[in-house]
Amino acid sequence: MNALLKQRYDTDGFVVIPGLVSPQEHTDLLAATERTTARTRTGTWPHARVVGKQFPPYGAGSDVWGVQHAMHPALGEPAFARWYAGAAVRDAARGLLGCGDGELQMELFNILVNPAYSEFALCWHRDDVKGAASEEEERAALAVRHYGVQWNTALHEDASLYVVPSSHRVPRTTEQRALSCDTTPPADPLIMPGAIQVTLQPGETVFYNNNILHCATYSPSKPRATLHACIGDTRGGSTRARNILQHGLEWIKEDTFRETLSPEGRGMLEKLVQMQESLGTKEVEYSLEG
């Protein structure tokens, strides 16, 4: 990986990388996404992110803004796992995490879509730090080394994401805290001090630290088909367990899932299962509420 890309990621907390989706992959992934979205809207695929609920557990609802568990074998869309464990994604993740291929850990693969008829927005948040955290609690959480990378890969043009660059390294200012202390969605995301809008062209990917201050808007008027996923680094042990396992991944142990994966994918899966089993019977808490 170009050293400048990793420098941008470390400094800014996000970086846009083109070229991780070949033309044929784009065709296959978009077709799989359209089929999956249609099933989710009709309820035949029950694992949805529903309008009115920002964070897990999502429950039921009349409109959706996302699809959970894209690699689930019952969904029957092998293009997702094939791309997730492919060389382009693994190379990018390795470069940003600074780890080896054998240290990559499978995590989540979901899809972000436009609601059918509802305007919707996510509040300003960090994925694994509560909005009501004190400055000291926030500072302590941000000081913990981050052993994972999260990304959005746009299949259509996507300008839904807003971030505050470099906010993954510092607590919120007084003004920023006032706009992100609860789950109220922003009327205008650009009112947040330091915020910028991230616009992706089809095939572009934004990798971001999931503790960067960020939010998103969803409109039924603009098609959205964005692959939303993350990969971990086993050097972090179980530090990412809460943020990952809160989504409900019991199905990953099924032989039918393992059989859909490439050798590289199976190696990544084994790391995830090991993390899951290391917790024993300990109950996994949810990172955020709302």
Short mmCIF file of C-alpha atoms in Angstrom, two decimals:
data_model
loop_
_atom_site.label_atom_id
_atom_site.label_comp_id
_atom_site.label_asym_id
_atom_site.label_seq_id
_atom_site.Cartn_x
_atom_site.Cartn_y
_atom_site.Cartn_z
CA MET A 1 0.00 0.00 0.00
CA ASN A 2 1.06 3.56 -0.70
CA ALA A 3 2.52 4.90 2.56
CA LEU A 4 0.68 8.19 2.04
CA LEU A 5 -2.69 6.40 2.24
CA LYS A 6 -1.85 4.89 5.61
CA GLN A 7 -0.53 8.23 6.82
CA ARG A 8 -3.82 9.89 5.85
CA TYR A 9 -5.79 7.15 7.56
CA ASP A 10 -3.78 7.41 10.78
CA THR A 11 -3.88 11.22 10.82
CA ASP A 12 -7.38 11.96 9.54
CA GLY A 13 -9.13 8.80 10.72
CA PHE A 14 -10.38 8.03 7.20
CA VAL A 15 -9.10 7.63 3.66
CA VAL A 16 -10.77 7.09 0.27
CA ILE A 17 -9.28 4.31 -1.88
CA PRO A 18 -10.46 3.54 -5.44
CA GLY A 19 -10.12 0.32 -7.37
CA LEU A 20 -11.12 -2.36 -4.85
CA VAL A 21 -14.04 -3.46 -7.06
CA SER A 22 -13.37 -4.73 -10.58
CA PRO A 23 -15.99 -4.07 -13.32
CA GLN A 24 -17.20 -7.68 -13.13
CA GLU A 25 -17.32 -7.57 -9.32
CA HIS A 26 -19.31 -4.35 -9.49
CA THR A 27 -21.86 -6.02 -11.75
CA ASP A 28 -22.08 -9.10 -9.53
CA LEU A 29 -22.20 -7.19 -6.23
CA LEU A 30 -24.81 -4.71 -7.44
CA ALA A 31 -27.06 -7.50 -8.70
CA ALA A 32 -26.67 -9.38 -5.41
CA THR A 33 -27.38 -6.19 -3.46
CA GLU A 34 -30.54 -5.46 -5.45
CA ARG A 35 -31.85 -8.98 -4.90
CA THR A 36 -30.99 -8.86 -1.20
CA THR A 37 -32.56 -5.43 -0.71
CA ALA A 38 -35.76 -6.54 -2.40
CA ARG A 39 -35.99 -9.57 -0.09
CA THR A 40 -35.36 -7.39 2.95
CA ARG A 41 -38.02 -4.85 2.00
CA THR A 42 -40.62 -7.60 1.64
CA GLY A 43 -39.55 -9.30 4.87
CA THR A 44 -38.39 -12.57 3.31
CA TRP A 45 -34.89 -11.71 4.61
CA PRO A 46 -35.57 -10.80 8.25
CA HIS A 47 -32.20 -9.30 9.19
CA ALA A 48 -32.81 -5.60 8.59
CA ARG A 49 -31.78 -2.23 9.95
CA VAL A 50 -35.12 -0.53 10.36
CA VAL A 51 -36.01 3.15 10.14
CA GLY A 52 -36.50 4.53 13.62
CA LYS A 53 -33.72 2.39 15.15
CA GLN A 54 -30.14 3.59 14.79
CA PHE A 55 -28.19 0.86 16.62
CA PRO A 56 -28.61 -2.85 17.41
CA PRO A 57 -30.76 -4.64 18.32
CA TYR A 58 -32.89 -3.40 15.44
CA GLY A 59 -36.16 -5.31 15.81
CA ALA A 60 -38.98 -4.93 13.27
CA GLY A 61 -40.15 -1.91 11.29
CA SER A 62 -42.04 -0.81 8.21
CA ASP A 63 -39.06 0.64 6.29
CA VAL A 64 -35.38 -0.31 6.16
CA TRP A 65 -32.06 1.49 5.79
CA GLY A 66 -29.77 -1.51 5.85
CA VAL A 67 -29.35 -5.26 5.53
CA GLN A 68 -27.56 -7.40 8.12
CA HIS A 69 -25.46 -10.53 7.56
CA ALA A 70 -24.74 -10.30 3.82
CA MET A 71 -22.46 -13.36 3.97
CA HIS A 72 -25.03 -15.58 5.73
CA PRO A 73 -25.29 -18.87 3.79
CA ALA A 74 -29.11 -18.79 3.95
CA LEU A 75 -29.08 -15.61 1.87
CA GLY A 76 -27.46 -17.50 -0.99
CA GLU A 77 -25.37 -14.63 -2.40
CA PRO A 78 -21.75 -15.91 -2.62
CA ALA A 79 -20.49 -12.75 -4.35
CA PHE A 80 -20.35 -10.96 -1.00
CA ALA A 81 -18.01 -13.41 0.78
CA ARG A 82 -15.94 -13.88 -2.37
CA TRP A 83 -15.23 -10.15 -2.56
CA TYR A 84 -14.81 -9.65 1.21
CA ALA A 85 -12.05 -12.29 1.40
CA GLY A 86 -10.53 -11.35 -1.95
CA ALA A 87 -7.02 -10.06 -2.48
CA ALA A 88 -7.93 -6.39 -3.03
CA VAL A 89 -9.84 -6.01 0.26
CA ARG A 90 -7.32 -8.03 2.26
CA ASP A 91 -4.39 -6.05 0.86
CA ALA A 92 -6.03 -2.75 1.79
CA ALA A 93 -6.93 -3.95 5.29
CA ARG A 94 -3.41 -5.28 5.88
CA GLY A 95 -1.87 -2.03 4.74
CA LEU A 96 -4.04 0.14 6.99
CA LEU A 97 -3.75 -2.15 10.02
CA GLY A 98 -0.04 -2.84 9.54
CA CYS A 99 -0.51 -6.58 10.06
CA GLY A 100 0.06 -9.82 8.17
CA ASP A 101 -2.49 -11.86 6.25
CA GLY A 102 -2.56 -14.47 9.01
CA GLU A 103 -3.63 -11.84 11.53
CA LEU A 104 -6.74 -10.70 9.64
CA GLN A 105 -9.96 -11.55 11.46
CA MET A 106 -13.34 -11.84 9.75
CA GLU A 107 -15.96 -9.52 11.25
CA LEU A 108 -19.08 -7.92 9.77
CA PHE A 109 -20.51 -7.47 6.28
CA ASN A 110 -23.75 -5.51 6.00
CA ILE A 111 -25.33 -3.33 3.31
CA LEU A 112 -26.52 0.28 3.58
CA VAL A 113 -29.49 1.18 1.36
CA ASN A 114 -31.92 4.03 0.84
CA PRO A 115 -35.24 3.75 2.71
CA ALA A 116 -38.22 3.17 0.42
CA TYR A 117 -40.24 6.17 1.62
CA SER A 118 -38.76 7.62 4.84
CA GLU A 119 -36.20 10.33 5.47
CA PHE A 120 -33.77 9.02 8.08
CA ALA A 121 -30.51 10.03 9.72
CA LEU A 122 -28.02 8.66 12.22
CA CYS A 123 -26.94 10.90 15.08
CA TRP A 124 -23.37 12.08 15.48
CA HIS A 125 -21.58 9.23 17.26
CA ARG A 126 -18.52 7.08 17.73
CA ASP A 127 -19.30 3.39 17.25
CA ASP A 128 -17.85 2.17 20.54
CA VAL A 129 -17.95 5.24 22.84
CA LYS A 130 -21.25 6.37 24.32
CA GLY A 131 -22.37 9.91 23.51
CA ALA A 132 -22.88 10.70 27.19
CA ALA A 133 -19.29 9.72 28.07
CA SER A 134 -17.40 12.33 30.07
CA GLU A 135 -14.30 13.95 28.61
CA GLU A 136 -12.13 11.73 30.79
CA GLU A 137 -14.00 8.58 29.75
CA GLU A 138 -13.79 9.61 26.12
CA ARG A 139 -10.08 10.38 26.36
CA ALA A 140 -9.41 6.97 27.93
CA ALA A 141 -11.45 5.15 25.26
CA LEU A 142 -9.72 6.94 22.39
CA ALA A 143 -6.30 6.13 23.84
CA VAL A 144 -6.91 2.40 23.37
CA ARG A 145 -5.24 1.11 20.22
CA HIS A 146 -7.72 0.29 17.48
CA TYR A 147 -7.31 -3.23 16.05
CA GLY A 148 -9.78 -3.07 13.21
CA VAL A 149 -10.75 -1.15 10.11
CA GLN A 150 -14.26 -0.34 8.86
CA TRP A 151 -15.31 0.71 5.39
CA ASN A 152 -18.08 1.74 3.01
CA THR A 153 -17.80 0.69 -0.63
CA ALA A 154 -20.24 2.55 -2.89
CA LEU A 155 -21.93 0.75 -5.78
CA HIS A 156 -23.86 3.94 -6.62
CA GLU A 157 -22.62 7.46 -5.96
CA ASP A 158 -22.92 7.96 -2.21
CA ALA A 159 -22.73 11.23 -0.26
CA SER A 160 -24.44 9.99 2.90
CA LEU A 161 -21.46 9.97 5.28
CA TYR A 162 -20.23 12.95 7.32
CA VAL A 163 -17.09 12.87 9.46
CA VAL A 164 -15.01 15.17 11.63
CA PRO A 165 -11.42 14.54 10.46
CA SER A 166 -8.92 13.55 13.18
CA SER A 167 -11.67 13.31 15.81
CA HIS A 168 -10.69 9.68 16.48
CA ARG A 169 -7.71 10.98 18.42
CA VAL A 170 -9.17 13.74 20.60
CA PRO A 171 -12.22 14.27 22.83
CA ARG A 172 -15.04 16.44 21.55
CA THR A 173 -14.98 20.17 22.07
CA THR A 174 -17.76 21.74 24.12
CA GLU A 175 -19.58 22.70 20.91
CA GLN A 176 -19.18 19.22 19.40
CA ARG A 177 -20.35 17.56 22.61
CA ALA A 178 -23.54 19.62 22.63
CA LEU A 179 -24.38 18.27 19.16
CA SER A 180 -23.56 14.62 19.91
CA CYS A 181 -24.45 13.87 23.53
CA ASP A 182 -27.68 12.03 22.68
CA THR A 183 -29.29 10.20 19.76
CA THR A 184 -30.99 13.21 18.18
CA PRO A 185 -30.26 13.17 14.42
CA PRO A 186 -28.80 16.41 13.05
CA ALA A 187 -31.04 18.71 11.02
CA ASP A 188 -27.91 19.77 9.12
CA PRO A 189 -24.77 17.66 9.66
CA LEU A 190 -22.49 20.48 8.51
CA ILE A 191 -23.41 22.54 11.56
CA MET A 192 -21.07 20.27 13.54
CA PRO A 193 -17.75 22.11 13.96
CA GLY A 194 -15.10 20.56 11.70
CA ALA A 195 -17.54 18.33 9.80
CA ILE A 196 -17.10 17.45 6.13
CA GLN A 197 -19.25 15.44 3.72
CA VAL A 198 -17.63 12.37 2.15
CA THR A 199 -18.76 11.74 -1.43
CA LEU A 200 -17.92 8.39 -3.04
CA GLN A 201 -18.13 7.56 -6.71
CA PRO A 202 -19.22 4.04 -7.73
CA GLY A 203 -16.42 1.61 -6.86
CA GLU A 204 -14.72 3.90 -4.35
CA THR A 205 -14.19 2.87 -0.74
CA VAL A 206 -13.83 4.99 2.37
CA PHE A 207 -11.99 3.25 5.19
CA TYR A 208 -12.50 4.88 8.57
CA ASN A 209 -11.71 4.39 12.22
CA ASN A 210 -15.07 3.55 13.74
CA ASN A 211 -14.41 5.86 16.68
CA ILE A 212 -14.15 8.89 14.42
CA LEU A 213 -17.06 11.26 15.07
CA HIS A 214 -19.48 10.56 12.22
CA CYS A 215 -23.13 10.54 11.15
CA ALA A 216 -25.12 9.74 8.02
CA THR A 217 -28.27 10.79 6.19
CA TYR A 218 -30.62 8.52 4.23
CA SER A 219 -33.12 9.70 1.63
CA PRO A 220 -35.64 7.68 -0.38
CA SER A 221 -35.05 10.00 -3.33
CA LYS A 222 -31.50 8.78 -4.08
CA PRO A 223 -30.63 5.10 -4.60
CA ARG A 224 -28.03 3.81 -2.19
CA ALA A 225 -26.23 0.46 -2.39
CA THR A 226 -23.16 0.61 -0.19
CA LEU A 227 -21.23 -2.35 1.19
CA HIS A 228 -20.53 -1.74 4.88
CA ALA A 229 -18.00 -4.04 6.47
CA CYS A 230 -15.04 -4.38 8.80
CA ILE A 231 -12.01 -6.58 9.39
CA GLY A 232 -10.10 -7.04 12.62
CA ASP A 233 -6.51 -7.69 13.63
CA THR A 234 -5.97 -10.62 16.01
CA ARG A 235 -3.19 -8.74 17.82
CA GLY A 236 -6.01 -6.95 19.62
CA GLY A 237 -7.27 -10.12 21.28
CA SER A 238 -10.90 -9.69 22.32
CA THR A 239 -10.86 -5.88 22.38
CA ARG A 240 -13.33 -5.74 19.46
CA ALA A 241 -15.67 -8.43 20.78
CA ARG A 242 -18.43 -6.10 22.01
CA ASN A 243 -18.53 -3.98 18.87
CA ILE A 244 -18.68 -7.06 16.61
CA LEU A 245 -20.57 -9.77 18.48
CA GLN A 246 -23.43 -7.43 19.48
CA HIS A 247 -24.75 -7.95 15.94
CA GLY A 248 -25.52 -11.63 16.59
CA LEU A 249 -23.13 -13.97 14.75
CA GLU A 250 -24.11 -17.40 15.99
CA TRP A 251 -24.51 -18.55 12.38
CA ILE A 252 -20.81 -18.20 11.60
CA LYS A 253 -20.14 -21.63 13.12
CA GLU A 254 -22.37 -23.41 10.62
CA ASP A 255 -20.55 -25.76 8.24
CA THR A 256 -22.73 -24.42 5.43
CA PHE A 257 -21.08 -21.01 5.89
CA ARG A 258 -17.53 -22.31 6.08
CA GLU A 259 -18.08 -24.25 2.87
CA THR A 260 -18.87 -21.02 0.97
CA LEU A 261 -15.49 -19.49 1.80
CA SER A 262 -12.12 -19.51 0.06
CA PRO A 263 -9.09 -20.81 2.00
CA GLU A 264 -8.27 -17.20 2.91
CA GLY A 265 -11.83 -16.63 4.08
CA ARG A 266 -11.78 -19.77 6.20
CA GLY A 267 -8.57 -18.62 7.86
CA MET A 268 -10.18 -15.28 8.74
CA LEU A 269 -13.31 -17.04 9.99
CA GLU A 270 -11.30 -19.23 12.37
CA LYS A 271 -9.96 -16.10 14.07
CA LEU A 272 -13.50 -14.76 14.57
CA VAL A 273 -14.72 -18.05 16.02
CA GLN A 274 -11.75 -18.11 18.39
CA MET A 275 -12.61 -14.61 19.63
CA GLN A 276 -16.25 -15.58 20.04
CA GLU A 277 -15.38 -18.74 21.98
CA SER A 278 -12.85 -16.92 24.18
CA LEU A 279 -15.73 -15.10 25.84
CA GLY A 280 -17.36 -18.33 27.01
CA THR A 281 -20.80 -17.67 28.43
CA LYS A 282 -20.12 -13.98 29.10
CA GLU A 283 -23.01 -11.85 27.87
CA VAL A 284 -22.11 -9.35 25.15
CA GLU A 285 -23.31 -5.81 25.82
CA TYR A 286 -24.42 -3.31 23.20
CA SER A 287 -22.03 -0.47 22.41
CA LEU A 288 -24.70 2.21 21.90
CA GLU A 289 -28.40 2.73 22.48
CA GLY A 290 -30.95 4.33 20.20
#
